Tab-separated table of C-alpha atoms and ligand atoms in Angstrom:
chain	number	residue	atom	x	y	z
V	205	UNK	CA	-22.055	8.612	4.720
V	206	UNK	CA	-22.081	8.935	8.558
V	207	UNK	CA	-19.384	10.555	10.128
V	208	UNK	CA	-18.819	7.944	12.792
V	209	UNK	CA	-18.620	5.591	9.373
V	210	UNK	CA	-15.544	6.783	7.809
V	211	UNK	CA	-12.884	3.956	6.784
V	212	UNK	CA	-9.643	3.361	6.226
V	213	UNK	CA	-8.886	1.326	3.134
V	214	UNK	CA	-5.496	0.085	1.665
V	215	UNK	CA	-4.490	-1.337	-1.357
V	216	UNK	CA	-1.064	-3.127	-1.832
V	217	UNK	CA	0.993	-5.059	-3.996
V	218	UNK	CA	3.964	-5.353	-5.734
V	219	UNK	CA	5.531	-3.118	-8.573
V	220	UNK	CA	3.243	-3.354	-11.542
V	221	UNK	CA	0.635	-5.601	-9.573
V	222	UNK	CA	-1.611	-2.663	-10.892
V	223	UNK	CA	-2.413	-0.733	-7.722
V	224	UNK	CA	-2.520	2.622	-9.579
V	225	UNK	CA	-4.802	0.833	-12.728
V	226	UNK	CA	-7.214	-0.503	-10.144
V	227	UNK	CA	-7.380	2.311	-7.651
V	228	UNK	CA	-9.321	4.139	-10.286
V	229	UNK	CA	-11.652	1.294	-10.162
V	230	UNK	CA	-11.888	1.550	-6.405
V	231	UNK	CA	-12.723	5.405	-6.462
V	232	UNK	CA	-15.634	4.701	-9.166
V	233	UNK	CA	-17.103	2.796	-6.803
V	234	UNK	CA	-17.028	4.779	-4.181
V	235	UNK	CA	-18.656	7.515	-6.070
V	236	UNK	CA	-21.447	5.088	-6.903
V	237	UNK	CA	-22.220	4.527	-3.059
V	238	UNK	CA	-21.641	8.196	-2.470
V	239	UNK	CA	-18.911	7.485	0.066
V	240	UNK	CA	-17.043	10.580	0.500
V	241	UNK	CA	-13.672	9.815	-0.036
V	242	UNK	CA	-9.622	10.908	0.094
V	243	UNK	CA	-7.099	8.981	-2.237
V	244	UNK	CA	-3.834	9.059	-1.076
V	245	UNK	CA	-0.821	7.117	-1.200
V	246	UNK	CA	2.758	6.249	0.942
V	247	UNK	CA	5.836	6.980	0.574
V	248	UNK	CA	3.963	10.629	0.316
V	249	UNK	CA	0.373	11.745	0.556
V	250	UNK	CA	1.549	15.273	1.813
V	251	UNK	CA	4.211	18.280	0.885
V	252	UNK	CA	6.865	17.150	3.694
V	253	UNK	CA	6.343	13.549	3.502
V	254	UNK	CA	6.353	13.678	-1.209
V	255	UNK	CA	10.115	14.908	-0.518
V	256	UNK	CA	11.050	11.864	1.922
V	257	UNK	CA	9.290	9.803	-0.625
V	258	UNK	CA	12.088	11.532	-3.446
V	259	UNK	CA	15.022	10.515	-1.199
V	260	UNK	CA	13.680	6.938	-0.655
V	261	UNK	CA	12.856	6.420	-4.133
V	262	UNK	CA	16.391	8.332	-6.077
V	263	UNK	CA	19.970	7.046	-6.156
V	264	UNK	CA	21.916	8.227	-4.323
V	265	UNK	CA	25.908	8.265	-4.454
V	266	UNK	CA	26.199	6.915	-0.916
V	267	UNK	CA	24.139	3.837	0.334
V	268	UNK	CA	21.075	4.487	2.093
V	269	UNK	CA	21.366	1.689	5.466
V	270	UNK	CA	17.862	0.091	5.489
V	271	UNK	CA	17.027	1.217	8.820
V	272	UNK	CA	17.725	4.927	7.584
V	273	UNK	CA	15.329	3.725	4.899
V	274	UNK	CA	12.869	1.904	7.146
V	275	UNK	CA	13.041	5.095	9.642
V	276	UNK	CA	12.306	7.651	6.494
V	277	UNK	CA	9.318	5.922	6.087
V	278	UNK	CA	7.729	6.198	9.301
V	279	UNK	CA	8.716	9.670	9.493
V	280	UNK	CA	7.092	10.191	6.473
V	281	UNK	CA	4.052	8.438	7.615
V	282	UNK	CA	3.316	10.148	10.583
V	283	UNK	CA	3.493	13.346	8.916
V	284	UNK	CA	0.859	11.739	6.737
V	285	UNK	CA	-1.182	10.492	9.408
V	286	UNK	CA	-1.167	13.135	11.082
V	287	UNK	CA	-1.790	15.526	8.248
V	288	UNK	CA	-3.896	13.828	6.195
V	289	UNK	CA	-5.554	10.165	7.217
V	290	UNK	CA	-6.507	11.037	10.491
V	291	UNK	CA	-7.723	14.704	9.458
V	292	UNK	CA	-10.234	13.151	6.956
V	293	UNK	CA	-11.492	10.187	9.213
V	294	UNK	CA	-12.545	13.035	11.967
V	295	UNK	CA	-13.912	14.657	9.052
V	296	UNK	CA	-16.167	11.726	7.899
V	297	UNK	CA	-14.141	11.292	4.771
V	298	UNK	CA	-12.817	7.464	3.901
V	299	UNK	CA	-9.283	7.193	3.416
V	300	UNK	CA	-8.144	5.473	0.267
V	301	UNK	CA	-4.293	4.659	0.515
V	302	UNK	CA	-1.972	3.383	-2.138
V	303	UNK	CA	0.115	1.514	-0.080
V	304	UNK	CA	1.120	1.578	4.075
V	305	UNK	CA	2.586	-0.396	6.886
V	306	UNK	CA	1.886	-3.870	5.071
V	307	UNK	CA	4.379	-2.575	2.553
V	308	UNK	CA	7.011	-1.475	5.251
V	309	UNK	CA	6.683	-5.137	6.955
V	310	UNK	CA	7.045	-6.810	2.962
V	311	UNK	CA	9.648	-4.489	1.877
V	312	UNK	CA	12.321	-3.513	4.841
V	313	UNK	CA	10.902	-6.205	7.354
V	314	UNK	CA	10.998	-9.184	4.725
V	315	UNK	CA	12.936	-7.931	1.992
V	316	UNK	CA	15.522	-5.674	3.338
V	317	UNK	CA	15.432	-8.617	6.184
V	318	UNK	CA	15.344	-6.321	9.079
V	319	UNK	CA	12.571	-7.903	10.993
V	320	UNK	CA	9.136	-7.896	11.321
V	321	UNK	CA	9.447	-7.055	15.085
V	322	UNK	CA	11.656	-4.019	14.424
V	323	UNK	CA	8.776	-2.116	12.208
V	324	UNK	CA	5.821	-3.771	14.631
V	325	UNK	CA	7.662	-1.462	17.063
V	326	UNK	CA	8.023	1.230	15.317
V	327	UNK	CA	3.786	0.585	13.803
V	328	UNK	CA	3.004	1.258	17.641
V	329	UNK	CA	5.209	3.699	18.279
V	330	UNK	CA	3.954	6.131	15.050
V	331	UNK	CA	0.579	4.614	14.313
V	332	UNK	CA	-1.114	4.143	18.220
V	333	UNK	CA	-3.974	1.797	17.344
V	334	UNK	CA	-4.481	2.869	13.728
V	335	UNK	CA	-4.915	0.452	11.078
V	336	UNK	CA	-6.710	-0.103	7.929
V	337	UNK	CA	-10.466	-1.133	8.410
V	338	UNK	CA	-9.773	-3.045	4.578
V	339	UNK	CA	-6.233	-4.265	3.021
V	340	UNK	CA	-6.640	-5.353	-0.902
V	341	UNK	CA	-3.290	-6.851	-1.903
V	342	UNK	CA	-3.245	-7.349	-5.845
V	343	UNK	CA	-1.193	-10.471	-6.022
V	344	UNK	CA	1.345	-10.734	-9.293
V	345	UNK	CA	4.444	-13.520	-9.652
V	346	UNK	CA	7.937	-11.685	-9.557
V	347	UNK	CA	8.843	-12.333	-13.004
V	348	UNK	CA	5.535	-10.647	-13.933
V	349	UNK	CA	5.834	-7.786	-11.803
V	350	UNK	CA	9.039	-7.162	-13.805
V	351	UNK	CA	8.248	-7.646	-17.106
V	352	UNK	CA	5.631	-4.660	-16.228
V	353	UNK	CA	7.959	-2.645	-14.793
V	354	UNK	CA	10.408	-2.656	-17.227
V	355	UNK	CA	8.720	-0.997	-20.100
V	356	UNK	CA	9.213	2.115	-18.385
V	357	UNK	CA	12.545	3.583	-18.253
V	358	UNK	CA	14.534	4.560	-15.782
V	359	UNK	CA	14.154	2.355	-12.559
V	360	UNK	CA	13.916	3.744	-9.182
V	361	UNK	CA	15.890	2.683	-5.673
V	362	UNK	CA	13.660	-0.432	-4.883
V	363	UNK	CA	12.789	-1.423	-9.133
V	364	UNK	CA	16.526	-2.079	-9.304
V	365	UNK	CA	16.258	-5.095	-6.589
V	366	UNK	CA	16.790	-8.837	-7.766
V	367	UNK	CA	14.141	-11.375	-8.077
V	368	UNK	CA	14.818	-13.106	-4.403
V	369	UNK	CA	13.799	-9.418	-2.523
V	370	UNK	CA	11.070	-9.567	-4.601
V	371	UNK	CA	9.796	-13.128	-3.719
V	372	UNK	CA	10.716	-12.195	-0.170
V	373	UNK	CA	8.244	-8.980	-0.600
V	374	UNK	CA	5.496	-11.578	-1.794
V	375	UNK	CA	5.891	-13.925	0.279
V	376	UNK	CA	5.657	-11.628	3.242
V	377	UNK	CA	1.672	-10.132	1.620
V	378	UNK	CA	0.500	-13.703	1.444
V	379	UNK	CA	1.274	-14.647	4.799
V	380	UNK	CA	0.145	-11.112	5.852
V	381	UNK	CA	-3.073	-11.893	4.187
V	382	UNK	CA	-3.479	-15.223	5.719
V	383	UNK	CA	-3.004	-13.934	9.498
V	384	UNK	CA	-6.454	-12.302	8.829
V	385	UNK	CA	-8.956	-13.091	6.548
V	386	UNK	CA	-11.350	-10.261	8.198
V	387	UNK	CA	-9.186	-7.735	7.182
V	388	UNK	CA	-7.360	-9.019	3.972
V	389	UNK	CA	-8.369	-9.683	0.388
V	390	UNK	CA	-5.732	-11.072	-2.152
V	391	UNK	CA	-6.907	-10.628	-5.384
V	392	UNK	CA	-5.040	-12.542	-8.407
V	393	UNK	CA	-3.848	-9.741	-10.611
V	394	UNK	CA	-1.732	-11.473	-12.884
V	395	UNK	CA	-5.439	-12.380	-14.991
V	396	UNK	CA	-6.554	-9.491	-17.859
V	397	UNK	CA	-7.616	-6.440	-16.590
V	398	UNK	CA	-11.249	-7.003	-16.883
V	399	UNK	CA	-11.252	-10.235	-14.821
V	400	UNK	CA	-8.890	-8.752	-12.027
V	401	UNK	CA	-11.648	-5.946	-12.043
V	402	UNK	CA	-14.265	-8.774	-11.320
V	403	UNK	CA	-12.738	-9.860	-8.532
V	404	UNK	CA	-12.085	-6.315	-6.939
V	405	UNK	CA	-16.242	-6.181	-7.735
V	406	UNK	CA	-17.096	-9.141	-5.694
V	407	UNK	CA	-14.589	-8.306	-2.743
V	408	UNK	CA	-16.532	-4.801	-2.952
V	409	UNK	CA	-19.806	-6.096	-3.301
V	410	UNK	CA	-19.480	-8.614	-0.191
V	411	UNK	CA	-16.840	-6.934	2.109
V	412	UNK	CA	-19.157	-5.605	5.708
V	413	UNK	CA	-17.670	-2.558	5.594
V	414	UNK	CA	-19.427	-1.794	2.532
V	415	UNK	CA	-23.017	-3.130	3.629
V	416	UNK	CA	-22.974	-1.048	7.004
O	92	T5A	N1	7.856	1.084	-0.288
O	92	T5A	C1	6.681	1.737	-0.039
O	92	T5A	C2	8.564	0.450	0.708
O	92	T5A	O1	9.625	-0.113	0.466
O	92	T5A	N2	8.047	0.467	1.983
O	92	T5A	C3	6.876	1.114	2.296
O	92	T5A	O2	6.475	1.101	3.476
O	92	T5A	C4	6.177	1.771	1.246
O	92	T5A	C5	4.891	2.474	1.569
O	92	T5A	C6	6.804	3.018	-3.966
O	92	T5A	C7	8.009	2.178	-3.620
O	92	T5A	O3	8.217	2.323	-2.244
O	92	T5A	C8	8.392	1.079	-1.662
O	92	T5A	C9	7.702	0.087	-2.549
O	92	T5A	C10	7.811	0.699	-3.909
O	92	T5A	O4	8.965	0.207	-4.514
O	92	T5A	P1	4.886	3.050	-5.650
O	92	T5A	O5	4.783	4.462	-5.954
O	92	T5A	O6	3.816	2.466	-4.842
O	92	T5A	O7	6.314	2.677	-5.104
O	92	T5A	O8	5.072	2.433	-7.004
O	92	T5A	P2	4.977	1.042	-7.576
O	92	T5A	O9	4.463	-0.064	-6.764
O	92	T5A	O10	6.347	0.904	-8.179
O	92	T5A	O11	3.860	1.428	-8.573
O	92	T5A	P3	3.654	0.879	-9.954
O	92	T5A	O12	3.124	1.994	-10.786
O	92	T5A	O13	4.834	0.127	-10.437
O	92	T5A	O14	2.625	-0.233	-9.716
O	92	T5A	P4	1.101	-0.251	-9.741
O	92	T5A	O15	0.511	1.061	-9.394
O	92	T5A	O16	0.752	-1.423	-8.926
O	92	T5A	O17	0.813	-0.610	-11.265
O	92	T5A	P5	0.080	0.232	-12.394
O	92	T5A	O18	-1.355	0.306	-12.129
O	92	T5A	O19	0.848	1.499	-12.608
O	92	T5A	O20	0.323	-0.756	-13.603
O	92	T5A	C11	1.585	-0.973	-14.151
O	92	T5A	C12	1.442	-1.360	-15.621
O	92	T5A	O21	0.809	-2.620	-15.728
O	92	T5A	C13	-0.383	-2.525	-16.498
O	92	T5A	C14	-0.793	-1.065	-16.462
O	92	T5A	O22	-1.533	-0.702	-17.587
O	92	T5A	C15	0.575	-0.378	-16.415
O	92	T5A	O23	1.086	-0.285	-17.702
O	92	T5A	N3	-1.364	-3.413	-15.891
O	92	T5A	C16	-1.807	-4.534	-16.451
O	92	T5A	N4	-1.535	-5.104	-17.642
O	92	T5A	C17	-2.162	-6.281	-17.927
O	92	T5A	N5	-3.054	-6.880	-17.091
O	92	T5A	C18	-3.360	-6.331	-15.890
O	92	T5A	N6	-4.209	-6.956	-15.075
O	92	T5A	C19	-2.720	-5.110	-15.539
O	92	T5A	N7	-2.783	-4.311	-14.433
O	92	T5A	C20	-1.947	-3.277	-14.668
């Protein structure tokens, strides 16, 4: 891979939609084109930003206001930008992120209801003119996204929300991944695991970014 070539690819979704599952799919292919890659992933991707991604993600005793929450994040992404994404890009490296600002604009803009305009602000004010080259967002109903989830224990800070923050949350990636089909792929992930794969295949085999 060129230098100049490196990309910056997210994939999104909601709790369970199989991000982690398919990102392993992601990096296999990646291997086959001998892209040289980075897998990372938000809340986190670095030291400073893993232990903002503990406070976001824990109970706490006292509330945590959603614009402390929606401010935690971006502080935690820009140490990651800075320390990691844009790092690797210089370096030629692809970035592969679990999750980034389309989950800040589902989660606190649509289903904390803070606003879409308050984290576009805060996008330019932290990001500049980055932005994923590629957004994959695996697409799972609510009820199924908590059937998966709940096999697992303990839930965390955002698991614990109702169903209506959750169809807020998918509501907000479909009309995300309307308002640009260049940059977008929704990808039903509530089929088996082999067919879901399929799909993540064909988006891989025909997005441009992969053909350059
Ligand atoms: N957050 C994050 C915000 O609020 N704002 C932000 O800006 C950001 C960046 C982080 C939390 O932070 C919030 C959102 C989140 O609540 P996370 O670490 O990304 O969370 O964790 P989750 O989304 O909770 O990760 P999950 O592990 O729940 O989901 P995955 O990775 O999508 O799912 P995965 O691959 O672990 O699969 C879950 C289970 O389903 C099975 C798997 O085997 C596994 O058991 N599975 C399938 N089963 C049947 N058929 C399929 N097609 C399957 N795909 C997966």
């Amino acid at each position: 891979m060129l230098k100049e070539s490196a990309k910056f690819v997210t994939l999104e979704g909601m709790e369970g939609a199989g991000k982690s599952t398919n990102l392993a799919y992601i990096c296999e292919f990646f291997d086959k084109q001998k892209i040289k890659y980075r897998v990372t992933r938000e809340p986190g991707g670095t030291e400073v930003a893993e232990k903002i991604r503990d406070v976001l993600l824990c109970h706490h005793d006292e509330p945590l206001h959603p614009m402390c929450e929606l401010l935690l994040i971006f502080a935690a992404r820009a140490q990651h930008i800075e320390q990691v994404i844009k790092p690797a890009l210089a370096n030629g490296e692809w970035v592969l992120s679990d999750r980034f600002t389309d989950a800040t604009y589902a989660y606190q803009g649509e289903g904390r209801q803070l606003g879409g305009d308050k984290v576009e602000l805060l996008e330019h004010f932290v990001q500049g003119d980055l932005k994923p080259d590629l957004t994959i967002i695996l697409d799972v109903p609510v009820e199924l996204s908590a059937e998966r989830v709940r096999g697992r224990g303990e839930l965390d800070r955002f698991e614990v929300e109702q169903g209506a923050f959750f169809q807020r949350v998918r509501d907000a990636y479909h009309q995300r991944a309307a308002s640009d089909a260049d940059r977008y792929r929704l990808i039903d992930a509530s089929q088996t695991l082999p067919e879901v794969q399929a799909d993540l295949q064909a988006v891989l085999d025909n997005v441009k970014l992969f053909q350059d």
